[in-house]
mmCIF file of C-alpha atoms in Angstrom:
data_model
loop_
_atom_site.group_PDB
_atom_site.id
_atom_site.type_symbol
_atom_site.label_atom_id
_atom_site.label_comp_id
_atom_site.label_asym_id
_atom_site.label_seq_id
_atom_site.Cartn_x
_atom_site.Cartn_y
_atom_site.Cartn_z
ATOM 1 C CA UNK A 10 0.000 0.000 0.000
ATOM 2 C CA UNK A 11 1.376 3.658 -0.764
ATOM 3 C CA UNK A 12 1.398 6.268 2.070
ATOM 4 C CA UNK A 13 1.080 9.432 2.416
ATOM 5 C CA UNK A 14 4.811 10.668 1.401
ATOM 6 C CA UNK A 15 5.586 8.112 -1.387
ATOM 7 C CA UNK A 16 9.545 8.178 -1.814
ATOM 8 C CA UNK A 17 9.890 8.790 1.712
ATOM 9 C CA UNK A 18 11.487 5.456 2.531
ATOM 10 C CA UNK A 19 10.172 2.028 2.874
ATOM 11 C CA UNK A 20 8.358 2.259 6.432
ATOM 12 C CA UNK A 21 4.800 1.384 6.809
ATOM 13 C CA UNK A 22 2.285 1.799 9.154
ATOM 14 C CA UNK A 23 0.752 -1.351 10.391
ATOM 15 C CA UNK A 24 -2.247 -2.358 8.207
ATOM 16 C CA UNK A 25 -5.645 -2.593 9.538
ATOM 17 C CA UNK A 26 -7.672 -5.282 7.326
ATOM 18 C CA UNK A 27 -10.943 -3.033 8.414
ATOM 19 C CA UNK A 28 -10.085 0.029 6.445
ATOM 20 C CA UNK A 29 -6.897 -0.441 4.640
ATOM 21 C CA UNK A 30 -8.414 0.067 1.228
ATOM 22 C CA UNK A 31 -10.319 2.992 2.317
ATOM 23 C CA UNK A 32 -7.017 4.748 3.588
ATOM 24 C CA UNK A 33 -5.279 4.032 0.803
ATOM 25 C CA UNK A 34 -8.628 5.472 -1.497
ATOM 26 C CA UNK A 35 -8.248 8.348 0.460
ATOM 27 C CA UNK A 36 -4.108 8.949 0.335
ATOM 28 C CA UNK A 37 -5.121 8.544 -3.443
ATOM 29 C CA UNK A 38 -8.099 10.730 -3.635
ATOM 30 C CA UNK A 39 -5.730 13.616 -1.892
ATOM 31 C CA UNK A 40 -2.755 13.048 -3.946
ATOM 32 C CA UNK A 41 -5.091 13.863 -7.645
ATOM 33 C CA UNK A 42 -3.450 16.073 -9.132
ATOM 34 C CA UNK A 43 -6.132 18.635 -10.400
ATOM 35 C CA UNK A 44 -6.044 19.462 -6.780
ATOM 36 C CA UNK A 45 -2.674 20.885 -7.188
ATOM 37 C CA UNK A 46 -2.903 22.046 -10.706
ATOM 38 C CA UNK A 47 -6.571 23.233 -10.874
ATOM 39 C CA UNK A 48 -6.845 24.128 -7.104
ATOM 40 C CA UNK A 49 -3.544 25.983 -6.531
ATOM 41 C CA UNK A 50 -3.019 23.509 -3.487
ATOM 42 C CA UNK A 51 0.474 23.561 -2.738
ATOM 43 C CA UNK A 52 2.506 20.589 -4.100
ATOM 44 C CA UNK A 53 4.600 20.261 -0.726
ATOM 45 C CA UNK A 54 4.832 18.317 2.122
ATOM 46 C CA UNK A 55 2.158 20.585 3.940
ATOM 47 C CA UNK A 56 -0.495 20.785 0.836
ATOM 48 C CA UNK A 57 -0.271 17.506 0.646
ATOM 49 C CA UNK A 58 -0.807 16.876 4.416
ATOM 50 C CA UNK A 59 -3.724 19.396 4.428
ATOM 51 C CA UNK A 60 -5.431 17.949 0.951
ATOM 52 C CA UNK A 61 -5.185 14.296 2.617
ATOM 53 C CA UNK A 62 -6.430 15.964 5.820
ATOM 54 C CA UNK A 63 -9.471 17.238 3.552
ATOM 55 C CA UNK A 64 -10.544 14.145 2.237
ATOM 56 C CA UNK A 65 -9.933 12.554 5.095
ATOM 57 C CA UNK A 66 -12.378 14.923 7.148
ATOM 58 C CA UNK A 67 -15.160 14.826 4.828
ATOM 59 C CA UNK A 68 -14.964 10.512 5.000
ATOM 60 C CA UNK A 69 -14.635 10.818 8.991
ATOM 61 C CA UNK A 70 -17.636 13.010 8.779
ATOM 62 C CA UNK A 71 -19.728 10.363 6.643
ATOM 63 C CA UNK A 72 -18.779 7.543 9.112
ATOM 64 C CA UNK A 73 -19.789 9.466 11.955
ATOM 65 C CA UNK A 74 -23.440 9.996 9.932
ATOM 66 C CA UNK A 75 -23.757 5.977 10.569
ATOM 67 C CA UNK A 76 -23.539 3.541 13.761
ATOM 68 C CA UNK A 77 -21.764 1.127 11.698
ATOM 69 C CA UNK A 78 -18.954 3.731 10.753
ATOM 70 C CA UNK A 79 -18.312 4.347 14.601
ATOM 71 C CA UNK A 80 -15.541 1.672 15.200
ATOM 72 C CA UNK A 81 -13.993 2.191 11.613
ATOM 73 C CA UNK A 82 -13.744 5.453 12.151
ATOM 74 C CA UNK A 83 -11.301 5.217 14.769
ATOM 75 C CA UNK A 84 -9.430 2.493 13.558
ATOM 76 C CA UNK A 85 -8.972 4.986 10.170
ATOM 77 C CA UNK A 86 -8.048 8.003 12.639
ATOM 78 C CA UNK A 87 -5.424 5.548 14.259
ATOM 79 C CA UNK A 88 -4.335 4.418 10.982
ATOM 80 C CA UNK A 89 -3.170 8.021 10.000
ATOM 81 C CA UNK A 90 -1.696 8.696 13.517
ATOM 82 C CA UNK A 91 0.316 5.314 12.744
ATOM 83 C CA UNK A 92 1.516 6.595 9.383
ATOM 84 C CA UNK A 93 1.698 9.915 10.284
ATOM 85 C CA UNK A 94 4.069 8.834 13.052
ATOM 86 C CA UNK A 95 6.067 6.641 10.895
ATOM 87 C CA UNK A 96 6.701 9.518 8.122
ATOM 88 C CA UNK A 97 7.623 12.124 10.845
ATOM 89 C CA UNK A 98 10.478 9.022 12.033
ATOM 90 C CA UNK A 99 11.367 8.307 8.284
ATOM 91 C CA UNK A 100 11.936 11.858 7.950
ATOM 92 C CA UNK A 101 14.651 12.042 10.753
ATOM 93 C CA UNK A 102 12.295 13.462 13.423
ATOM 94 C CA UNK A 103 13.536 11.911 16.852
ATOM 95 C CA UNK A 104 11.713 10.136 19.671
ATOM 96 C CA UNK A 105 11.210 13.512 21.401
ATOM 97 C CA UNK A 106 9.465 15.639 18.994
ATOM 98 C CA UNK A 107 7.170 12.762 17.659
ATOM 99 C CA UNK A 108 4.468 12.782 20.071
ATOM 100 C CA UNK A 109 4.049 16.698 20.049
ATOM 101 C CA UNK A 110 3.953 16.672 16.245
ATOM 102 C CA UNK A 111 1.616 13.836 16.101
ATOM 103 C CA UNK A 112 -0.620 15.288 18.963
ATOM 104 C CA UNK A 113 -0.809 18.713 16.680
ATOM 105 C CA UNK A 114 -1.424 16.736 13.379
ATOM 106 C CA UNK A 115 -4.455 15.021 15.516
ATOM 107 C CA UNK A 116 -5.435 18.762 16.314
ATOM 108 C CA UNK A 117 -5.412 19.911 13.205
ATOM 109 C CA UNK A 118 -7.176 17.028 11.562
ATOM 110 C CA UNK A 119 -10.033 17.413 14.569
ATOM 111 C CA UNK A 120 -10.155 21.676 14.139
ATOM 112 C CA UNK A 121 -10.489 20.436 10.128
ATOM 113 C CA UNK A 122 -13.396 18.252 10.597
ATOM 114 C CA UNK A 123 -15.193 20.573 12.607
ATOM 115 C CA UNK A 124 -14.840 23.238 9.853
ATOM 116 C CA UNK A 125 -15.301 21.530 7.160
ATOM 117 C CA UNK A 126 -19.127 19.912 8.665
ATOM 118 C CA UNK A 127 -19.743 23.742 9.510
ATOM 119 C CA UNK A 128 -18.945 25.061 5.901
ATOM 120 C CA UNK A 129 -20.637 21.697 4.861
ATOM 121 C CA UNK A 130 -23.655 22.694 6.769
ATOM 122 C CA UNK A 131 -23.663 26.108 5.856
ATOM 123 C CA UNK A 132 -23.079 25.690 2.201
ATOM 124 C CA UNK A 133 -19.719 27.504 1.892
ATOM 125 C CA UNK A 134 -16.658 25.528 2.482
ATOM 126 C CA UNK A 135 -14.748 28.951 1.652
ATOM 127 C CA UNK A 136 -13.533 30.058 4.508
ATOM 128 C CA UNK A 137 -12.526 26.757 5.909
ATOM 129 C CA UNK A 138 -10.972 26.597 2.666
ATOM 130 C CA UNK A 139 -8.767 29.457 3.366
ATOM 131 C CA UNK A 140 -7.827 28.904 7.017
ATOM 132 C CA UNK A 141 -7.190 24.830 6.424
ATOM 133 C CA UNK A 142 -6.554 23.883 2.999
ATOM 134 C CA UNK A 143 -4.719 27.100 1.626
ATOM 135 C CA UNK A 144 -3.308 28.665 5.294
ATOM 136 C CA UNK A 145 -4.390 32.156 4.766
ATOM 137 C CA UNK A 146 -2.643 32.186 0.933
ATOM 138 C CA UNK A 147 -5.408 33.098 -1.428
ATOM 139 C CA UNK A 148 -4.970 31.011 -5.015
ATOM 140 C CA UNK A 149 -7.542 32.854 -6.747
ATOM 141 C CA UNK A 150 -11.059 32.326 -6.935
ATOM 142 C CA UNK A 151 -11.308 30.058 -9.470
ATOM 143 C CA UNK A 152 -9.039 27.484 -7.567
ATOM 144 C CA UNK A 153 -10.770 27.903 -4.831
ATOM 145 C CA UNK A 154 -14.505 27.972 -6.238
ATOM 146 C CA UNK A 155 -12.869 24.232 -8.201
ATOM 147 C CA UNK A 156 -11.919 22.922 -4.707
ATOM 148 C CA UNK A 157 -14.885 23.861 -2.879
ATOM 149 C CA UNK A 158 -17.094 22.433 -5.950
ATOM 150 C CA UNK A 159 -15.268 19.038 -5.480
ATOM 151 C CA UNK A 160 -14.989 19.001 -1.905
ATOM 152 C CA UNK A 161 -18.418 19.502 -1.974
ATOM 153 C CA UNK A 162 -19.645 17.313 -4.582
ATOM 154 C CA UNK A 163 -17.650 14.473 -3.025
ATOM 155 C CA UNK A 164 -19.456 15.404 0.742
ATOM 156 C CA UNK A 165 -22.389 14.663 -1.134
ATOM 157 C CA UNK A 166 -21.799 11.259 -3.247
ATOM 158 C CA UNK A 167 -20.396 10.163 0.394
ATOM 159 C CA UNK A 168 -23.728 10.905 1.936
ATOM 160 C CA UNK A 169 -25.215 8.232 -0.773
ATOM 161 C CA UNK A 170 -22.550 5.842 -0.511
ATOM 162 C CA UNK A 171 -23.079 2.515 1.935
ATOM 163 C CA UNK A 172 -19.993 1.689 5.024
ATOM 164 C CA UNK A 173 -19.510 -1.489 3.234
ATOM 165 C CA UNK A 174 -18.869 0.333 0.256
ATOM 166 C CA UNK A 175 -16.591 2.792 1.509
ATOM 167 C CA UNK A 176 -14.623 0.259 4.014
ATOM 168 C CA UNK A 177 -13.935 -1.770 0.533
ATOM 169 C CA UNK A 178 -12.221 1.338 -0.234
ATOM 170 C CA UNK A 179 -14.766 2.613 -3.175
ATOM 171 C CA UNK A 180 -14.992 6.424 -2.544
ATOM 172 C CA UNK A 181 -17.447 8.108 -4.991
#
C-alpha cells in the first residue's frame, strides 16, 4: 500500500484489514493532481498533508453519519496517527518531537473536521478553505470555487454511498 509521502522510505504503518483500502482510497483521492494544478493547493509536504487531511475529514464526517462507521472510524483516525508517526520518524524526526507533532497533526485534523461539517452545513466551504486547505494564501477564486465544488460534490456522493462500500475502499 502507498502512504502518504511516497519516496519517503520504505516504512509502513501497520495495516488494519478493516479500512486499509479505504485509507489508501483516500491517500489517493488527496494526492489527484487537479487538486494541485486546478486548485492551486500547494505541491509540498504541507499541501499535501492538508489535501489528505481534507478528504480525510469529509470521509470521517460520513462515518460518523452511521452507527456502523463508529468503530472504523477510529481504527482509520489511528491508521493516520500510525503513518503519520512513521513519516515524521522516516523523515529524521527523533523520539522527542514525535508525540508533540503527532498530537498537533491530531489537532489539526479534529479543528479540520469541525470546519469543514460547519462550511458543509452552511453551504460555503470557503472560509474553511482558506484557514485549512490554503493557510491564509489566497490562489484565486477560481481554484478555490474548483476545490470547494469538489470538496463539496464528493461530501455529497459520500452521503449516498453505503460503510460497506466505503470500508472496501470505493470512494465516490
Amino acid at each position: 500500500m502507498k502512504r502518504f509521502w511516497q519516496g519517503w522510505g520504505a516504512r509502513r504503518a501497520p495495516e488494519s484489514p478493516a479500512v486499509d483500502g479505504l485509507y489508501t482510497a483516500i491517500v489517493a483521492r488527496g494526492r489527484e493532481p487537479h487538486w494541485y494544478l486546478a486548485g492551486g493547493v500547494a505541491d509540498t509536504m504541507d499541501g499535501r498533508l492538508d489535501m489528505i487531511m481534507a478528504v480525510l475529514s469529509l470521509v470521517l464526517i460520513r462515518l460518523e453519519s452511521d452507527a456502523a462507521g463508529a468503530a472504523p472510524s477510529v481504527a482509520l483516525t489511528e491508521m493516520f496517527i500510525t503513518d503519520m508517526d512513521a513519516q515524521l520518524r522516516q523523515s529524521g524526526v527523533g523520539d522527542v518531537g514525535i508525540g508533540k507533532s503527532v498530537g498537533h497533526m491530531v489537532s489539526m485534523l479534529g479543528g479540520r473536521i469541525g470546519a469543514y461539517r460547519d462550511g458543509l452545513a452552511g453551504g460555503e466551504l470557503r472560509d474553511a478553505l482558506m484557514r485549512n486547505l490554503y493557510r491564509g494564501v489566497d490562489p484565486g477564486e477560481a481554484a478555490v470555487a474548483q476545490v470547494a465544488a469538489r470538496l463539496a460534490a464528493f461530501a455529497s456522493a459520500l452521503a449516498e454511498q453505503e460503510i460497506a462500500a466505503l470500508l472496501a475502499g470505493a470512494l465516490p
